[in-house]
Amino acid sequence: MRVSGSGFEGHAQGGAATCLLEKEAPTVVSSASTTGSASANWVFDDILEEEHLKRLRAVFDKISAFRYLPHGWDSYGAPPIDHATQIAAKKIIKLLWESLSTSLPEPFAAPCSDGGLLLEWALPTTEVSVTVGPGGIPFEYLITRKGTDDITDEGTTRDLVTLVRRVLIHFV
């Protein structure tokens, strides 16, 4: 299901979830970044040291910051974004990034009202949306022709490799 509003077009999981628009996003400051203690990306720090993945730091930090959203962050009782969901989103980004030799732009990332995460890539002719469900699975994907509502591919899977394979064919 496509949703639009406030200049943002996104994918709503099963029509039940909405995703936070970037311009409506609250400012979230992690305690890790203010105290200089543990990194918000502790699981991916070693991966991000690889030179070709350093550009992912900003989007990984943004995804990590979603953990600090309180219960009801959307004013309608939305749950916080759990760690498993964040890790699954980062794995998707990393796998796609490595598969495409860094020619992939950074995705837009937003929390969804059901506790999931939305990842979107705007390519020259295609828009790719991936929704990571609460707890890290299932994954939903929607591929449309840019500037239209023409759906090229869509589906749901519980397998990360299947998701990446389905999405990759639209990036090349």
Coordinates of N, CA and C in Angstrom, one line a residue:
M1 N 0.8 -1.2 0.0 CA 0.0 0.0 0.0 C 0.9 1.2 0.0
R2 N 0.6 2.2 -0.9 CA 1.4 3.4 -1.0 C 0.7 4.4 -0.1
V3 N 1.5 5.2 0.6 CA 0.9 6.3 1.4 C 1.7 7.5 1.0
S4 N 1.0 8.6 1.1 CA 1.6 9.9 0.7 C 1.1 11.0 1.7
G5 N 1.9 12.0 1.8 CA 1.6 13.1 2.6 C 2.8 13.9 3.0
S6 N 2.6 15.2 3.2 CA 3.7 16.0 3.5 C 4.9 15.9 2.6
G7 N 4.7 15.6 1.3 CA 5.8 15.6 0.4 C 6.6 14.3 0.5
F8 N 6.1 13.3 1.2 CA 6.9 12.0 1.4 C 6.0 10.9 0.8
E9 N 6.6 10.0 0.1 CA 5.8 8.9 -0.3 C 6.5 7.7 0.3
G10 N 5.8 6.8 0.9 CA 6.4 5.6 1.5 C 5.5 4.4 1.5
H11 N 6.0 3.3 2.0 CA 5.3 2.1 2.0 C 4.8 1.8 3.4
A12 N 3.5 1.5 3.5 CA 2.9 1.2 4.8 C 2.7 -0.3 4.9
Q13 N 3.3 -0.9 5.9 CA 3.3 -2.3 6.1 C 1.8 -2.8 6.3
G14 N 1.3 -3.5 5.4 CA 0.0 -4.1 5.5 C -1.1 -3.1 5.7
G15 N -0.8 -1.8 5.4 CA -1.8 -0.8 5.6 C -2.0 -0.4 7.1
A16 N -1.3 -1.0 8.0 CA -1.5 -0.8 9.4 C -0.5 0.2 10.0
A17 N 0.7 0.2 9.4 CA 1.8 1.0 10.0 C 2.0 2.3 9.1
T18 N 2.4 3.3 9.8 CA 2.8 4.5 9.1 C 4.3 4.7 9.5
C19 N 5.0 5.4 8.7 CA 6.4 5.7 9.0 C 6.6 7.1 9.2
L20 N 7.4 7.5 10.1 CA 7.7 8.8 10.5 C 8.3 9.6 9.4
L21 N 7.8 10.7 9.0 CA 8.4 11.5 8.0 C 9.7 12.2 8.5
E22 N 10.7 12.3 7.7 CA 11.9 12.9 8.2 C 11.8 14.3 8.8
K23 N 11.0 15.1 8.1 CA 10.8 16.5 8.6 C 10.0 16.5 9.9
E24 N 9.3 15.5 10.2 CA 8.5 15.4 11.5 C 9.3 14.7 12.6
A25 N 10.5 14.2 12.2 CA 11.3 13.4 13.2 C 11.7 14.2 14.3
P26 N 11.6 13.7 15.5 CA 12.1 14.4 16.7 C 13.6 14.3 16.7
T27 N 14.2 15.3 17.4 CA 15.6 15.3 17.5 C 15.9 14.3 18.6
V28 N 16.7 13.3 18.2 CA 17.0 12.2 19.2 C 18.5 12.3 19.4
V29 N 18.9 12.4 20.7 CA 20.3 12.4 21.1 C 20.6 11.2 21.9
S30 N 21.5 10.4 21.4 CA 21.8 9.2 22.2 C 22.7 9.5 23.3
S31 N 22.6 8.8 24.4 CA 23.4 9.1 25.6 C 24.9 8.7 25.2
A32 N 25.0 7.8 24.3 CA 26.4 7.4 23.9 C 27.1 8.6 23.3
S33 N 26.4 9.3 22.4 CA 27.0 10.4 21.7 C 27.3 11.6 22.6
T34 N 26.5 11.8 23.7 CA 26.7 12.9 24.6 C 27.7 12.7 25.6
T35 N 27.9 11.4 26.0 CA 28.9 11.1 27.1 C 30.2 10.7 26.5
G36 N 30.2 10.3 25.2 CA 31.5 9.8 24.7 C 31.8 8.4 25.0
S37 N 30.8 7.7 25.6 CA 31.1 6.3 26.0 C 30.9 5.4 24.9
A38 N 30.1 4.3 25.1 CA 29.9 3.3 24.1 C 29.3 3.8 22.8
S39 N 29.7 3.3 21.7 CA 29.2 3.7 20.4 C 27.8 3.1 20.2
A40 N 26.9 3.9 19.5 CA 25.6 3.5 19.2 C 25.6 2.4 18.2
N41 N 26.7 2.2 17.5 CA 26.8 1.2 16.4 C 27.7 0.1 16.8
W42 N 27.8 -0.2 18.1 CA 28.8 -1.2 18.6 C 28.9 -2.5 17.8
V43 N 27.8 -3.0 17.3 CA 27.9 -4.2 16.5 C 28.5 -4.0 15.2
F44 N 28.4 -2.8 14.6 CA 28.9 -2.6 13.3 C 30.2 -1.8 13.2
D45 N 30.7 -1.4 14.4 CA 31.9 -0.5 14.4 C 33.1 -1.1 13.6
D46 N 33.4 -2.4 13.7 CA 34.5 -3.0 13.0 C 34.2 -3.1 11.5
I47 N 33.0 -3.3 11.1 CA 32.6 -3.3 9.7 C 32.8 -1.9 9.1
L48 N 32.3 -0.9 9.9 CA 32.4 0.5 9.3 C 33.8 1.0 9.2
E49 N 34.8 0.3 9.8 CA 36.2 0.7 9.6 C 36.7 0.4 8.3
E50 N 36.1 -0.5 7.6 CA 36.5 -0.8 6.2 C 36.2 0.4 5.4
E51 N 37.2 0.9 4.7 CA 37.2 2.1 4.0 C 35.9 2.3 3.1
H52 N 35.6 1.3 2.3 CA 34.4 1.4 1.4 C 33.1 1.5 2.1
L53 N 33.0 1.2 3.4 CA 31.8 1.3 4.1 C 31.6 2.5 5.0
K54 N 32.6 3.4 5.1 CA 32.6 4.5 5.9 C 31.4 5.5 5.6
R55 N 31.0 5.5 4.4 CA 29.9 6.4 4.0 C 28.6 6.0 4.7
L56 N 28.5 4.8 5.2 CA 27.3 4.3 5.8 C 27.2 4.7 7.3
R57 N 28.2 5.3 7.8 CA 28.2 5.7 9.2 C 27.0 6.6 9.6
A58 N 26.7 7.6 8.7 CA 25.6 8.5 9.0 C 24.2 7.8 9.1
V59 N 24.0 6.9 8.1 CA 22.7 6.2 8.1 C 22.6 5.2 9.3
F60 N 23.8 4.5 9.6 CA 23.8 3.6 10.7 C 23.6 4.3 12.0
D61 N 24.2 5.5 12.2 CA 24.0 6.3 13.4 C 22.5 6.7 13.5
K62 N 21.9 7.1 12.4 CA 20.5 7.5 12.4 C 19.6 6.3 12.9
I63 N 19.9 5.1 12.3 CA 19.1 3.9 12.7 C 19.3 3.6 14.1
S64 N 20.5 3.7 14.6 CA 20.8 3.5 16.0 C 20.1 4.4 16.9
A65 N 20.0 5.7 16.5 CA 19.3 6.7 17.3 C 17.8 6.4 17.5
F66 N 17.2 5.6 16.6 CA 15.8 5.3 16.8 C 15.5 4.5 18.0
R67 N 16.6 3.9 18.6 CA 16.3 3.1 19.8 C 15.9 4.0 21.0
Y68 N 16.2 5.3 20.9 CA 15.9 6.2 22.0 C 14.5 6.8 21.9
L69 N 13.8 6.5 20.9 CA 12.4 6.9 20.8 C 11.6 6.3 21.9
P70 N 10.9 7.0 22.6 CA 10.1 6.5 23.7 C 8.8 5.8 23.2
H71 N 8.2 4.9 24.1 CA 7.0 4.3 23.7 C 6.0 5.5 23.5
G72 N 5.2 5.4 22.4 CA 4.3 6.4 22.0 C 4.9 7.6 21.3
W73 N 6.1 7.4 20.7 CA 6.8 8.5 20.1 C 6.0 9.2 19.0
D74 N 5.0 8.5 18.4 CA 4.2 9.1 17.3 C 2.9 9.6 17.8
S75 N 2.7 9.7 19.1 CA 1.5 10.2 19.8 C 0.3 9.2 19.7
Y76 N 0.6 8.1 19.1 CA -0.5 7.1 19.0 C -0.1 5.7 19.6
G77 N 0.8 5.7 20.5 CA 1.2 4.5 21.1 C 2.2 3.6 20.4
A78 N 3.0 4.1 19.5 CA 4.0 3.4 18.7 C 5.0 2.8 19.7
P79 N 5.4 1.5 19.5 CA 6.4 1.0 20.3 C 7.8 1.5 19.9
P80 N 8.8 1.4 20.8 CA 10.2 1.8 20.5 C 10.7 0.8 19.4
I81 N 11.7 1.2 18.7 CA 12.3 0.4 17.7 C 13.4 -0.5 18.4
D82 N 13.2 -1.8 18.3 CA 14.1 -2.7 19.1 C 15.4 -2.9 18.4
H83 N 16.3 -3.5 19.1 CA 17.7 -3.7 18.6 C 17.7 -4.7 17.4
A84 N 16.9 -5.7 17.5 CA 16.9 -6.7 16.4 C 16.4 -6.1 15.1
T85 N 15.5 -5.2 15.1 CA 15.0 -4.5 13.9 C 16.1 -3.6 13.4
Q86 N 16.8 -2.9 14.3 CA 17.9 -2.0 13.8 C 19.0 -2.9 13.2
I87 N 19.4 -4.0 13.8 CA 20.4 -4.8 13.2 C 20.0 -5.4 11.9
A88 N 18.8 -5.8 11.7 CA 18.3 -6.4 10.4 C 18.4 -5.3 9.4
A89 N 18.0 -4.1 9.7 CA 18.1 -3.0 8.7 C 19.5 -2.7 8.3
K90 N 20.4 -2.7 9.2 CA 21.8 -2.5 8.9 C 22.4 -3.6 8.1
K91 N 22.0 -4.8 8.3 CA 22.5 -6.0 7.5 C 22.0 -5.8 6.1
I92 N 20.8 -5.4 5.9 CA 20.2 -5.2 4.5 C 21.1 -4.2 3.8
I93 N 21.3 -3.0 4.5 CA 22.1 -2.0 3.8 C 23.5 -2.4 3.5
K94 N 24.1 -3.1 4.4 CA 25.5 -3.6 4.2 C 25.5 -4.6 3.1
L95 N 24.6 -5.6 3.0 CA 24.7 -6.6 2.0 C 24.4 -5.9 0.6
L96 N 23.5 -5.0 0.5 CA 23.2 -4.3 -0.8 C 24.4 -3.5 -1.2
W97 N 25.0 -2.8 -0.2 CA 26.1 -1.9 -0.4 C 27.3 -2.7 -1.0
E98 N 27.6 -3.8 -0.3 CA 28.8 -4.6 -0.8 C 28.5 -5.3 -2.1
S99 N 27.3 -5.7 -2.3 CA 26.9 -6.4 -3.6 C 27.0 -5.4 -4.8
L100 N 26.9 -4.2 -4.6 CA 26.8 -3.2 -5.7 C 28.1 -2.4 -5.7
S101 N 29.1 -2.8 -5.1 CA 30.4 -2.1 -5.1 C 30.3 -0.6 -4.8
T102 N 29.5 -0.2 -3.8 CA 29.3 1.1 -3.3 C 28.7 2.1 -4.3
S103 N 28.1 1.6 -5.4 CA 27.4 2.5 -6.3 C 26.0 2.8 -5.9
L104 N 25.6 2.2 -4.8 CA 24.3 2.4 -4.2 C 24.2 3.7 -3.4
P105 N 23.3 4.6 -3.6 CA 23.2 5.7 -2.7 C 22.7 5.3 -1.3
E106 N 23.0 6.2 -0.3 CA 22.6 5.9 1.1 C 21.0 5.9 1.1
P107 N 20.4 5.0 1.9 CA 19.0 5.0 1.9 C 18.4 6.1 2.9
F108 N 17.2 6.4 2.6 CA 16.4 7.2 3.6 C 16.0 6.2 4.6
A109 N 16.0 6.5 5.9 CA 15.6 5.6 6.9 C 14.6 6.3 7.9
A110 N 13.5 5.6 8.2 CA 12.5 6.2 9.1 C 11.9 5.1 10.0
P111 N 11.6 5.4 11.2 CA 10.8 4.4 12.0 C 9.4 4.3 11.6
C112 N 8.8 3.1 11.8 CA 7.4 2.9 11.5 C 6.6 2.8 12.8
S113 N 5.3 3.1 12.7 CA 4.5 3.1 13.9 C 4.3 1.7 14.6
D114 N 4.6 0.6 13.8 CA 4.4 -0.7 14.4 C 5.7 -1.2 15.0
G115 N 6.8 -0.4 15.0 CA 8.0 -0.8 15.6 C 9.0 -1.3 14.6
G116 N 8.6 -1.2 13.3 CA 9.5 -1.6 12.2 C 10.3 -0.4 11.7
L117 N 11.1 -0.6 10.7 CA 11.9 0.5 10.0 C 11.7 0.5 8.5
L118 N 11.6 1.6 8.0 CA 11.5 1.8 6.5 C 12.8 2.2 6.0
L119 N 13.3 1.6 4.9 CA 14.5 2.0 4.1 C 14.0 2.3 2.7
E120 N 14.5 3.4 2.2 CA 14.1 3.7 0.8 C 15.3 4.2 0.0
W121 N 15.4 3.8 -1.2 CA 16.4 4.2 -2.1 C 15.8 4.9 -3.3
A122 N 16.2 6.1 -3.7 CA 15.7 6.7 -4.9 C 16.8 6.6 -6.0
L123 N 16.5 5.9 -7.0 CA 17.4 5.7 -8.1 C 16.9 6.5 -9.3
P124 N 17.7 6.6 -10.3 CA 17.3 7.4 -11.5 C 16.0 7.0 -12.0
T125 N 15.6 5.7 -12.1 CA 14.4 5.3 -12.7 C 13.5 4.5 -11.8
T126 N 14.0 4.2 -10.6 CA 13.3 3.3 -9.7 C 13.3 3.8 -8.3
E127 N 12.3 3.5 -7.6 CA 12.3 3.7 -6.1 C 12.1 2.3 -5.4
V128 N 13.0 2.1 -4.5 CA 13.0 0.8 -3.8 C 12.6 1.1 -2.3
S129 N 11.6 0.4 -1.8 CA 11.2 0.6 -0.4 C 11.3 -0.8 0.3
V130 N 12.0 -0.9 1.4 CA 12.1 -2.1 2.2 C 11.6 -1.8 3.6
T131 N 10.7 -2.5 4.1 CA 10.2 -2.4 5.5 C 10.7 -3.6 6.3
V132 N 11.4 -3.3 7.3 CA 11.8 -4.3 8.3 C 10.8 -4.4 9.4
G133 N 10.2 -5.5 9.6 CA 9.2 -5.7 10.6 C 9.7 -5.6 12.0
P134 N 8.9 -5.4 13.0 CA 9.3 -5.4 14.4 C 10.0 -6.7 14.7
G135 N 11.1 -6.6 15.5 CA 11.8 -7.9 15.8 C 12.8 -8.3 14.7
G136 N 12.8 -7.5 13.6 CA 13.7 -7.8 12.5 C 13.2 -8.6 11.4
I137 N 12.0 -9.2 11.5 CA 11.4 -9.9 10.4 C 9.9 -9.8 10.5
P138 N 9.1 -9.9 9.5 CA 9.4 -10.2 8.1 C 9.9 -8.9 7.4
F139 N 10.3 -9.1 6.2 CA 10.8 -8.0 5.3 C 9.7 -7.9 4.2
E140 N 9.3 -6.6 4.0 CA 8.4 -6.3 2.8 C 9.2 -5.4 1.9
Y141 N 9.0 -5.6 0.6 CA 9.7 -4.8 -0.4 C 8.7 -4.3 -1.4
L142 N 8.9 -3.1 -1.9 CA 8.1 -2.5 -3.0 C 9.0 -1.8 -3.9
I143 N 8.9 -2.1 -5.2 CA 9.7 -1.5 -6.2 C 8.8 -0.8 -7.2
T144 N 9.0 0.5 -7.4 CA 8.1 1.2 -8.3 C 8.9 2.0 -9.3
R145 N 8.3 2.3 -10.4 CA 9.0 3.1 -11.4 C 8.9 4.6 -10.9
K146 N 10.0 5.3 -10.8 CA 10.1 6.6 -10.2 C 9.1 7.5 -10.9
G147 N 8.4 8.3 -10.0 CA 7.4 9.3 -10.5 C 6.1 8.7 -10.9
T148 N 5.9 7.4 -10.7 CA 4.6 6.8 -11.0 C 4.2 5.9 -9.9
D149 N 3.0 5.3 -10.0 CA 2.6 4.3 -9.0 C 2.7 2.9 -9.6
D150 N 3.4 2.8 -10.7 CA 3.6 1.5 -11.4 C 4.5 0.6 -10.5
I151 N 3.9 -0.5 -10.0 CA 4.7 -1.4 -9.2 C 5.4 -2.4 -10.1
T152 N 6.7 -2.4 -9.9 CA 7.6 -3.3 -10.7 C 7.6 -4.7 -10.0
D153 N 7.7 -4.7 -8.7 CA 7.9 -5.9 -7.9 C 7.5 -5.6 -6.5
E154 N 6.9 -6.6 -5.8 CA 6.6 -6.4 -4.4 C 6.5 -7.8 -3.7
G155 N 6.6 -7.8 -2.4 CA 6.5 -9.1 -1.8 C 6.9 -9.0 -0.3
T156 N 6.8 -10.2 0.3 CA 7.1 -10.3 1.7 C 8.0 -11.6 1.9
T157 N 9.0 -11.5 2.7 CA 9.8 -12.7 2.9 C 10.3 -12.6 4.4
R158 N 10.6 -13.8 4.9 CA 11.3 -13.9 6.2 C 12.8 -14.1 6.1
D159 N 13.3 -14.3 4.9 CA 14.6 -14.6 4.6 C 15.4 -13.4 4.1
L160 N 16.5 -13.0 4.8 CA 17.3 -11.9 4.4 C 17.9 -12.1 3.0
V161 N 18.4 -13.2 2.7 CA 19.1 -13.5 1.4 C 18.1 -13.4 0.3
T162 N 16.9 -13.9 0.5 CA 15.8 -13.8 -0.5 C 15.5 -12.4 -0.8
L163 N 15.3 -11.6 0.3 CA 15.1 -10.2 0.1 C 16.1 -9.5 -0.7
V164 N 17.4 -9.7 -0.3 CA 18.5 -9.0 -1.0 C 18.5 -9.4 -2.5
R165 N 18.3 -10.7 -2.8 CA 18.3 -11.1 -4.2 C 17.1 -10.4 -5.0
R166 N 16.0 -10.4 -4.4 CA 14.8 -9.7 -5.0 C 15.0 -8.3 -5.3
V167 N 15.6 -7.6 -4.3 CA 15.9 -6.2 -4.4 C 17.0 -5.9 -5.4
L168 N 18.1 -6.7 -5.3 CA 19.3 -6.4 -6.1 C 19.0 -6.3 -7.6
I169 N 18.1 -7.2 -8.1 CA 17.9 -7.2 -9.5 C 17.3 -5.9 -10.0
H170 N 16.8 -5.0 -9.2 CA 16.3 -3.7 -9.6 C 17.3 -2.6 -9.5
F171 N 18.4 -2.9 -8.9 CA 19.5 -1.9 -8.8 C 20.5 -2.0 -9.9
V172 N 20.5 -3.1 -10.6 CA 21.5 -3.3 -11.7 C 20.9 -3.1 -13.1

